[in-house]
Short mmCIF file of C-alpha atoms in Angstrom, two decimals:
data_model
loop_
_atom_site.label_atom_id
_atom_site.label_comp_id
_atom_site.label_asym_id
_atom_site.label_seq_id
_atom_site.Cartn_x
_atom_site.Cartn_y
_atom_site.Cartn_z
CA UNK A 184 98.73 168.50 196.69
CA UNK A 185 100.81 171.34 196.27
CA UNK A 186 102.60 173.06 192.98
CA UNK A 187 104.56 176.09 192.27
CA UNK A 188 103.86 177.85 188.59
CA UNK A 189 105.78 181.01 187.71
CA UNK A 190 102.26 182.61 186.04
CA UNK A 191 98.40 180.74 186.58
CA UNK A 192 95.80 181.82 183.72
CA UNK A 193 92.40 181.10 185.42
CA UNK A 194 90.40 180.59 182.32
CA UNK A 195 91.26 178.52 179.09
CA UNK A 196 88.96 180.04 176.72
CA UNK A 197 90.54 182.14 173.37
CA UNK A 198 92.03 185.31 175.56
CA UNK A 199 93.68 182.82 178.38
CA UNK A 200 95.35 180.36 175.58
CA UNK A 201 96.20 183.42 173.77
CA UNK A 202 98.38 184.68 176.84
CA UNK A 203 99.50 181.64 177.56
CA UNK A 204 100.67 180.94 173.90
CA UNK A 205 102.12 184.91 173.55
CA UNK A 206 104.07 184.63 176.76
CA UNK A 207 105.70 180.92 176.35
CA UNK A 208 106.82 182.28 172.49
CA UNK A 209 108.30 185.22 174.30
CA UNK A 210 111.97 184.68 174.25
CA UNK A 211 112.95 186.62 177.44
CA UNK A 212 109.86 184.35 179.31
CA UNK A 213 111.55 181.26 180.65
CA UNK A 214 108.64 180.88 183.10
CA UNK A 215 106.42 177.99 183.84
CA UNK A 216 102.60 178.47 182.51
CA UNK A 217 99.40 176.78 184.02
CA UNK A 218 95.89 177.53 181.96
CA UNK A 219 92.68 176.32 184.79
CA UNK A 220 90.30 175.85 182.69
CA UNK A 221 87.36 173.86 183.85
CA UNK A 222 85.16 172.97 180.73
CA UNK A 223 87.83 171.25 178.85
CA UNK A 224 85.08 170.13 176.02
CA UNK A 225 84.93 174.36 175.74
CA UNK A 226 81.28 173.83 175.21
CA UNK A 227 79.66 175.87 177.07
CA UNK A 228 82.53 178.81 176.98
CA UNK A 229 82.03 181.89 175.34
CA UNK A 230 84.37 181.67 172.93
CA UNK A 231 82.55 178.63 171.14
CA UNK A 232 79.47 180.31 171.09
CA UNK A 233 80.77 183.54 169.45
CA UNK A 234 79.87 184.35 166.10
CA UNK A 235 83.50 185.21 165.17
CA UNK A 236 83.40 188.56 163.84
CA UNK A 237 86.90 190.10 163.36
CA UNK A 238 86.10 194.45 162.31
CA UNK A 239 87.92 197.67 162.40
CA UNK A 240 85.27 199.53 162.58
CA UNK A 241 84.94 201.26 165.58
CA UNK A 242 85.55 204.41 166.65
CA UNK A 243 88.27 203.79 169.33
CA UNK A 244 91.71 203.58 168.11
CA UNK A 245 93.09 201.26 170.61
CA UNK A 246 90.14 198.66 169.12
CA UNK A 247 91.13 199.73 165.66
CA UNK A 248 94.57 198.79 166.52
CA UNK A 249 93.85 195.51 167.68
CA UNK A 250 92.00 194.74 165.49
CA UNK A 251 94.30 195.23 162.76
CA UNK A 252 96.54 193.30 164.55
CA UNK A 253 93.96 190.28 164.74
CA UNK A 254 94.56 190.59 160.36
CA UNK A 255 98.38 190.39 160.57
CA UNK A 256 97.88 187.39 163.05
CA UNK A 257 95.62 185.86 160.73
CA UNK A 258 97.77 186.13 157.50
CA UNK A 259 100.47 184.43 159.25
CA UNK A 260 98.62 182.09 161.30
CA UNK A 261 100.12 178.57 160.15
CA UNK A 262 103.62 179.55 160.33
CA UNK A 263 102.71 181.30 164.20
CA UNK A 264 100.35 178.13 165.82
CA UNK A 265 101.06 175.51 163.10
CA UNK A 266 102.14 172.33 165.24
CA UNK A 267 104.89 169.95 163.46
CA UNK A 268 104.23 171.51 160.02
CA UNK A 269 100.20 171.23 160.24
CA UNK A 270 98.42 174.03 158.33
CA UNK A 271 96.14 176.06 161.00
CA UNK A 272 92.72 176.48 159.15
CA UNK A 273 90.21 178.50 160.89
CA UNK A 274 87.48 179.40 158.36
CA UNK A 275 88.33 182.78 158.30
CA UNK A 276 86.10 184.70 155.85
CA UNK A 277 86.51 188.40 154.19
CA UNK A 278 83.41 189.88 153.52
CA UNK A 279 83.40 193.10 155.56
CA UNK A 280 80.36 194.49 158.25
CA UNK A 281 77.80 197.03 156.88
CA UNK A 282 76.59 199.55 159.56
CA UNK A 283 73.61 201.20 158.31
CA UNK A 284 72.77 204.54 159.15
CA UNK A 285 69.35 206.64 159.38
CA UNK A 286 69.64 210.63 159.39
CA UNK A 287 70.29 210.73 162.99
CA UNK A 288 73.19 208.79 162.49
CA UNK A 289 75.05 210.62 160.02
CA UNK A 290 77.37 212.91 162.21
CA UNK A 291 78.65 209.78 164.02
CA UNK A 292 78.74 207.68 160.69
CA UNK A 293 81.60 211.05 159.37
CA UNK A 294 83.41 211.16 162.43
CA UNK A 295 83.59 207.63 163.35
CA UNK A 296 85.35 207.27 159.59
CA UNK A 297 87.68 210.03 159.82
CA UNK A 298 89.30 208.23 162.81
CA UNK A 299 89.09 205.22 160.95
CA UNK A 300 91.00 206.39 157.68
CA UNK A 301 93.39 208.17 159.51
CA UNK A 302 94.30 204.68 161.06
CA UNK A 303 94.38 202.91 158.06
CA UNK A 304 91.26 201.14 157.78
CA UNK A 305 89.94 200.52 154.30
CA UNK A 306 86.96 201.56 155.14
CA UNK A 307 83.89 203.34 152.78
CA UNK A 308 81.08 205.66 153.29
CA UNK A 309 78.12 204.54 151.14
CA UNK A 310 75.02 206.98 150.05
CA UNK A 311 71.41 205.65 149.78
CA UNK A 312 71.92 204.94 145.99
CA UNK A 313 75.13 203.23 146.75
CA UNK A 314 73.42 200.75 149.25
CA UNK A 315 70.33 200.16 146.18
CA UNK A 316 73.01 199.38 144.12
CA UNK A 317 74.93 197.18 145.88
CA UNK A 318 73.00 195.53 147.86
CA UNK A 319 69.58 195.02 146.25
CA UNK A 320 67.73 193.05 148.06
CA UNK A 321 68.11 195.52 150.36
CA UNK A 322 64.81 198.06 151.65
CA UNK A 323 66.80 201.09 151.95
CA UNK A 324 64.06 203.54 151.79
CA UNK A 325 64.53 204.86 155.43
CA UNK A 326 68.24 204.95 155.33
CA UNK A 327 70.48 207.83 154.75
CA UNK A 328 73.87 205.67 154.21
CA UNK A 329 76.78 202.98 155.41
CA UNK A 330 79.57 202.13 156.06
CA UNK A 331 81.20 198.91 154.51
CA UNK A 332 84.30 197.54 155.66
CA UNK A 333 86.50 196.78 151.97
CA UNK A 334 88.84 194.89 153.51
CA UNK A 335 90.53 193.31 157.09
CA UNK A 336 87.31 192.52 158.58
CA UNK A 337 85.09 188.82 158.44
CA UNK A 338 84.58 186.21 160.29
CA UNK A 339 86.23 183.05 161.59
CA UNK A 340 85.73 179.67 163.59
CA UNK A 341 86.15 180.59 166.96
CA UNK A 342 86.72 177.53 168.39
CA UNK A 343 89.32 176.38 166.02
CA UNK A 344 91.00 179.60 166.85
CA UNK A 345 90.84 179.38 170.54
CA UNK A 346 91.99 175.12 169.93
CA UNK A 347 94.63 176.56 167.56
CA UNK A 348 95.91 178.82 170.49
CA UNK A 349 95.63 175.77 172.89
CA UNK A 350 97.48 173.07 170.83
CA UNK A 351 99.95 175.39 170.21
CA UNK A 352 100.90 176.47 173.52
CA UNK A 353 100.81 172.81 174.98
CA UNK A 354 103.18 172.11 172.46
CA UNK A 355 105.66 174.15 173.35
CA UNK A 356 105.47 173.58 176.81
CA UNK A 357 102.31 175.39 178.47
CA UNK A 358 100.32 172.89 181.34
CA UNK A 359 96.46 172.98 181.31
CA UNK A 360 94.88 171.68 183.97
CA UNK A 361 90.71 170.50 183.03
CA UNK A 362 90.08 171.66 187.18
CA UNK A 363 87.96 174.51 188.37
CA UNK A 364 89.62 177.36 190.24
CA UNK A 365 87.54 177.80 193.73
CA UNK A 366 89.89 181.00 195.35
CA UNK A 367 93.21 182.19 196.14
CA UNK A 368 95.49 182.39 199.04
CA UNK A 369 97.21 185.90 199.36
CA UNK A 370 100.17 187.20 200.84
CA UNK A 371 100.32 190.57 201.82
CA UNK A 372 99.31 192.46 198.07
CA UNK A 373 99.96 189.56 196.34
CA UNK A 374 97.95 186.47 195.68
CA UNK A 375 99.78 183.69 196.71
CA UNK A 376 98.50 180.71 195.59
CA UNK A 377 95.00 179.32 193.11
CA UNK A 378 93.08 176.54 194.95
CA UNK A 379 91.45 174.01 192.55
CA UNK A 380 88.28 171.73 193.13
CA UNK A 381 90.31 168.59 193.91
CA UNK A 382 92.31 170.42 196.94
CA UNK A 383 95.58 171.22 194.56
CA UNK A 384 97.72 174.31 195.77
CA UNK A 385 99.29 176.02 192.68
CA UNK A 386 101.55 178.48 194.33
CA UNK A 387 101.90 181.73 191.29
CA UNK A 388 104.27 184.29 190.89
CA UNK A 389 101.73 185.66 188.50
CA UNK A 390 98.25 185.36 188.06
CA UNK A 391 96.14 186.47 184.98
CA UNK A 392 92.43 186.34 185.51
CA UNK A 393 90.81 185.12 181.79
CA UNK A 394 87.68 183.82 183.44
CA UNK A 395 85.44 185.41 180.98
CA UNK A 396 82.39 185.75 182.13
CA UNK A 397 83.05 184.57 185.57
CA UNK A 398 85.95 187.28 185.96
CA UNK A 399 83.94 189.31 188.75
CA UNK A 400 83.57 186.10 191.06
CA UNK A 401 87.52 185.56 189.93
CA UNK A 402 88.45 189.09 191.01
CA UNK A 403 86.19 188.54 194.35
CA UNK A 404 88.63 186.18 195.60
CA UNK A 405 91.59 188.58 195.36
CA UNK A 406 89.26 191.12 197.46
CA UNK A 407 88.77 193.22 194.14
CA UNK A 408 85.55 194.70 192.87
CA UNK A 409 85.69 194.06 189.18
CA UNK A 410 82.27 195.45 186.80
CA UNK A 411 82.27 192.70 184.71
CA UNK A 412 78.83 190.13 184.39
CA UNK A 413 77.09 187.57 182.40
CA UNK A 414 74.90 188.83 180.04
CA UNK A 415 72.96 186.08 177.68
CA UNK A 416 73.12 186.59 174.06
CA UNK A 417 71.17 184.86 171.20
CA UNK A 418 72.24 183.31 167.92
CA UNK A 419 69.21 182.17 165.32
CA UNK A 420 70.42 180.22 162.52
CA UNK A 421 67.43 180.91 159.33
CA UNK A 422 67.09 179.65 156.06
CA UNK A 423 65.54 181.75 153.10
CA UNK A 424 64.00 180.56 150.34
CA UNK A 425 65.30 183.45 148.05
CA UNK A 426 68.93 183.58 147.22
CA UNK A 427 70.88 186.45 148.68
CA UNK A 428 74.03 187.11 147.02
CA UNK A 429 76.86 189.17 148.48
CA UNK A 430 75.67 189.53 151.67
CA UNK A 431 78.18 190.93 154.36
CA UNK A 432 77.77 191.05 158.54
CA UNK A 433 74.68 193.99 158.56
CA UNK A 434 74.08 196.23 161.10
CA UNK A 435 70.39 197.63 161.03
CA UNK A 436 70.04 201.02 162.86
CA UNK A 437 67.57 199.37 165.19
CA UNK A 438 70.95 197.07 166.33
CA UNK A 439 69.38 193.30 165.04
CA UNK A 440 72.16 192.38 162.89
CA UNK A 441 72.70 189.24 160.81
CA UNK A 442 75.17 187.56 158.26
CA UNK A 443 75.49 184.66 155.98
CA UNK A 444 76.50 181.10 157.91
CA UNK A 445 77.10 178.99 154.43
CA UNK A 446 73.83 178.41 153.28
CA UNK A 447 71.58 180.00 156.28
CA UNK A 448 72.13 183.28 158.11
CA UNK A 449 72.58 184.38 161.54
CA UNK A 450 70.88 187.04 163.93
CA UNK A 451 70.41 188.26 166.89
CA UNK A 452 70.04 192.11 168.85
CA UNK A 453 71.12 193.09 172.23
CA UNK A 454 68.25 193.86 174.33
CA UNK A 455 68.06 197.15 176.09
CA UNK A 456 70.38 197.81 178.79
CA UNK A 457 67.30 198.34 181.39
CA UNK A 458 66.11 194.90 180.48
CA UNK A 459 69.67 193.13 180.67
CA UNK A 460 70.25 191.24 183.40
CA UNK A 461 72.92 189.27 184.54
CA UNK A 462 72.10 185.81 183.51
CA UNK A 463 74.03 182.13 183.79
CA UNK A 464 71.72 179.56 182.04
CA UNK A 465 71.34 178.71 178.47
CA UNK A 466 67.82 178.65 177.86
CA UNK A 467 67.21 180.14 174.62
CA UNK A 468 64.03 182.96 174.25
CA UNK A 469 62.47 182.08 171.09
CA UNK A 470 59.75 184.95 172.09
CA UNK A 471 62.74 187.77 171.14
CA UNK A 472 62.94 186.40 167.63
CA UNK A 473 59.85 186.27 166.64
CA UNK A 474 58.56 189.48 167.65
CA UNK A 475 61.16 191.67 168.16
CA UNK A 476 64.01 190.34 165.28
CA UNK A 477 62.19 188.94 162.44
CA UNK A 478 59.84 191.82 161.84
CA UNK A 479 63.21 194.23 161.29
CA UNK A 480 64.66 191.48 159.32
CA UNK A 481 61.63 191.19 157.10
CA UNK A 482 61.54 195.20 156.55
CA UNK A 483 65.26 194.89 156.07
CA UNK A 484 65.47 192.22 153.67
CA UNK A 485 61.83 191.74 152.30
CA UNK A 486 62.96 188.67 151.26
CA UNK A 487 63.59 187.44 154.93
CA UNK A 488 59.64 187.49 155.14
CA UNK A 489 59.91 183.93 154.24
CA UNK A 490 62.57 182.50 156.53
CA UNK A 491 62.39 179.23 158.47
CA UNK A 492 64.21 179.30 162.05
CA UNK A 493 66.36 175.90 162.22
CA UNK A 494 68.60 176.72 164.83
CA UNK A 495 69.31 179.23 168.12
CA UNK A 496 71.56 178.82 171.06
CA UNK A 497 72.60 181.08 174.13
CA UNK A 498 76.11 182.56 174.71
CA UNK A 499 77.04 184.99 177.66
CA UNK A 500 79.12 188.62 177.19
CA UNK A 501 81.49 189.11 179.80
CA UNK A 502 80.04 192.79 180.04
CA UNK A 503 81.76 195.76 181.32
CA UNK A 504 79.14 197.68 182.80
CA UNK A 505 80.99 200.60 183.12
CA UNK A 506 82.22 201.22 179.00
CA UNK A 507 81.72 197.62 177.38
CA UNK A 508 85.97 197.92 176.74
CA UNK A 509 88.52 195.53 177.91
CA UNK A 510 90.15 195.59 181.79
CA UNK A 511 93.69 195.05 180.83
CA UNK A 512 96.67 194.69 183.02
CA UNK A 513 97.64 194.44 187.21
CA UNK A 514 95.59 196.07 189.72
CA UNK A 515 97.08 198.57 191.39
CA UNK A 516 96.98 196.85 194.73
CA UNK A 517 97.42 193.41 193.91
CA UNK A 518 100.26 193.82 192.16
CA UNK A 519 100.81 189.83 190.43
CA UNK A 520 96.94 190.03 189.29
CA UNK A 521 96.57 190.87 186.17
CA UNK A 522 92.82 191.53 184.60
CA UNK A 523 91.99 190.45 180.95
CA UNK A 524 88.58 190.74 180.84
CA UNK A 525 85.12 192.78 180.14
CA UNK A 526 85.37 192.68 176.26
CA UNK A 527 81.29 192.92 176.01
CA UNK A 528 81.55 190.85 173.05
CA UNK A 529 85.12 191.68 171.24
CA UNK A 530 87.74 189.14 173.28
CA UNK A 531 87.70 186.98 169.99
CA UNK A 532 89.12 189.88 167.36
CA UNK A 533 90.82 191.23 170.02
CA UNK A 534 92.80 187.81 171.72
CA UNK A 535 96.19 187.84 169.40
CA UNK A 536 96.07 192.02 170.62
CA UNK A 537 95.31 190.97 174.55
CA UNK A 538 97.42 187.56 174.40
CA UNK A 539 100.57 189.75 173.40
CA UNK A 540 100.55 192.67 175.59
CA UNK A 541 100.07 190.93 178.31
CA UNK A 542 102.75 188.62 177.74
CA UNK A 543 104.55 191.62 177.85
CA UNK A 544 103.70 193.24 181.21
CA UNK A 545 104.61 190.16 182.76
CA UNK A 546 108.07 189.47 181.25
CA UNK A 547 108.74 193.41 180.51
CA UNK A 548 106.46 195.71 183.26
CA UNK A 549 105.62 197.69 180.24
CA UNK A 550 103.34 197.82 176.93
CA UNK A 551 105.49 197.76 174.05
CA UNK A 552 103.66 196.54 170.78
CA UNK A 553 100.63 198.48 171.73
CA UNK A 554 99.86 201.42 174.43
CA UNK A 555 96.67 199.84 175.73
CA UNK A 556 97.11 202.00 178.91
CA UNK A 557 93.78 203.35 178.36
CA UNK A 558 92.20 200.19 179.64
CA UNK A 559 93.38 199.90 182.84
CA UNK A 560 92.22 199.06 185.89
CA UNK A 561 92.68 203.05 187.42
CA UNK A 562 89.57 203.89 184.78
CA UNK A 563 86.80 201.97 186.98
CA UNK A 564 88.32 203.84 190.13
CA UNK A 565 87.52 207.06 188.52
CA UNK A 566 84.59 206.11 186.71
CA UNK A 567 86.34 207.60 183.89
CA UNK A 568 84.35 205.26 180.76
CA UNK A 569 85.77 204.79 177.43
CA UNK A 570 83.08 205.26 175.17
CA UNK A 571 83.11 203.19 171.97
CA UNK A 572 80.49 204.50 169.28
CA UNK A 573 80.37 201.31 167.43
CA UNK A 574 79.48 198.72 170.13
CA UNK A 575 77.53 195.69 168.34
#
């Protein structure tokens, strides 16, 4: 079976709906759209396993910018992926992430919010007695400050934002196919054709790779080299028998970080990048919570001593091992391939940001809402890494 598409998104997960949806609402696109995506259920995809943090503060300004883009999309969301009048509800909820600091941290903690400010990030710097204060259920006794997010950052449903994105972009015309991509035909510099499971030939003018954490195999088939791996990540779900009031998305120094999930909390810490391998299953390590997590979150929150685990389930990072920053845009080379991938953990907040710039490379050759140059392929050619100071 063979089909022509004038762009093929291999990967149907919250960054390849989000191009799909940006580039069909583009009114100088008149193209034809095909998502792959092969889990159609999106249950074992990365986006439905995210926690859905949306931030602005980090210490790049191209993922400031994004992200602040992520709050205008938000605040107009039902009006921009509302389908015959339907209200677009994804649980989005301002409450703002607390990185805590010890004295070591300091210096980064001042210059990390100076770029912040002068962005326009309502963002505050917190002493010791600020933290007692506010937060006090809080052991702040080896801390030397924070930083709290006052406004624009939360967290959402991820999959009813990536399903928003989906419905949305069917409706006005974009195909998704529930196949699995298996490789490309190429034609000189430029991949031809995707090949699916079932022996369909989907001949592209453009193709966007979106495969998450599959984007290295993806890139493989166009002859490309691309950093980008699996790396399994834990959520725990706890209940505590003390009440915590006003609790926002907390980032101990040690990296274990947690939040409020309605009536329980969430956790988890990224393990050390010598003990981080690439990893595909599910299986969840109930060994890392127990002895590595819950002892921080009991000195944390003394509170938290008391905790019962009720849930914990696996997700995987499409990790940039060079930076841990998006790949965005075409490859040098292969000129009709276009990378969206390697967000180490950000591609939720940052799909509205990704979905519309690289709707327009493909219908402009050019960056115009946001210079995301930066991220481009050339960087992992010169090994030239962006480093972000507020990876989580």
């Amino acid at each position: 079976m063979e089909a022509t598409r004038d762009v093929v998104i291999v990967g149907g997960g919250v960054i390849g709906s989000a191009i799909a949806y940006f580039l069909k609402a583009t009114s100088a696109f008149a193209g034809s759209i095909t998502v792959i995506e092969k889990d159609p259920s999106y249950e074992f995809g990365s986006t439905a396993r995210s926690w859905g943090g949306v931030r602005q503060q980090f210490s790049t300004p191209e993922n400031i910018q994004m992200s602040q883009y992520t709050q205008e999309f938000l605040g107009q969301i039902s009006r921009l992926l509302g389908v015959d009048d339907t209200p677009v509800d994804v649980s989005y909820h301002e409450q703002g992430y607390l990185f805590l600091a010890e004295d070591r941290h300091i210096p980064r903690l001042f210059s990390n919010n100076a770029i912040q400010r002068s962005l326009g990030v309502n963002v505050g710097l917190l002493d010791v007695d600020d933290l007692a204060r506010g937060f006090p259920w809080m052991n702040v006794a080896d801390l030397a400050g924070g930083s709290l997010g006052l406004s624009g950052e939360g967290w959402l449903d991820a999959y009813s934002l990536n399903q928003a994105f989906r419905k949305k972009s069917i409706s006005i015309g974009v195909s998704y196919l529930g196949r699995e991509a298996v490789g490309f035909e190429s034609d000189g510099n430029r991949v031809s054709a995707v090949l699916l499971d079932d022996g369909t030939r989907l001949g592209a003018g453009h193709v966007v790779n979106a495969a998450g954490p599959a984007a290295a195999m993806v890139a493989r088939w166009a002859g490309i080299d691309l950093p980008v791996r699996p790396r399994k990540r834990f959520a725990y779900s706890f209940s505590c028998r003390t009440e915590i009031t006003g609790c926002p998305l907390v980032i101990d120094p040690s990296g274990v970080h947690f939040r409020p999930e309605g009536r329980q909390f969430l956790a988890g810490c990224s393990p050390d990048p010598n003990n981080d391998p690439d990893c595909k299953d599910f299986e969840v390590d109930y060994g890392w919570f127990e002895d590595h997590i819950w002892p921080i979150l009991a000195h944390r929150v003394p509170a938290f001593e008391a905790i019962k685990l009720e849930n914990a389930w696996a997700g995987h990072y499409a990790y940039n091992t060079l930076d841990q920053n998006a790949i965005l845009g075409p490859h040098p080379v292969v000129t009709n391939f276009y990378f969206a991938n390697g967000f180490s953990g950000h591609g939720l907040q940052q799909s509205p940001a990704v979905g519309r710039a690289i709707a327009e490379l493909i219908t402009f050759g050019e960056f115009r809402s946001f210079d995301l140059k930066r991220f481009s392929f050339a960087r992992l050619m010169t090994g030239e890494a962006i480093l972000e100071h507020n990876i989580v």
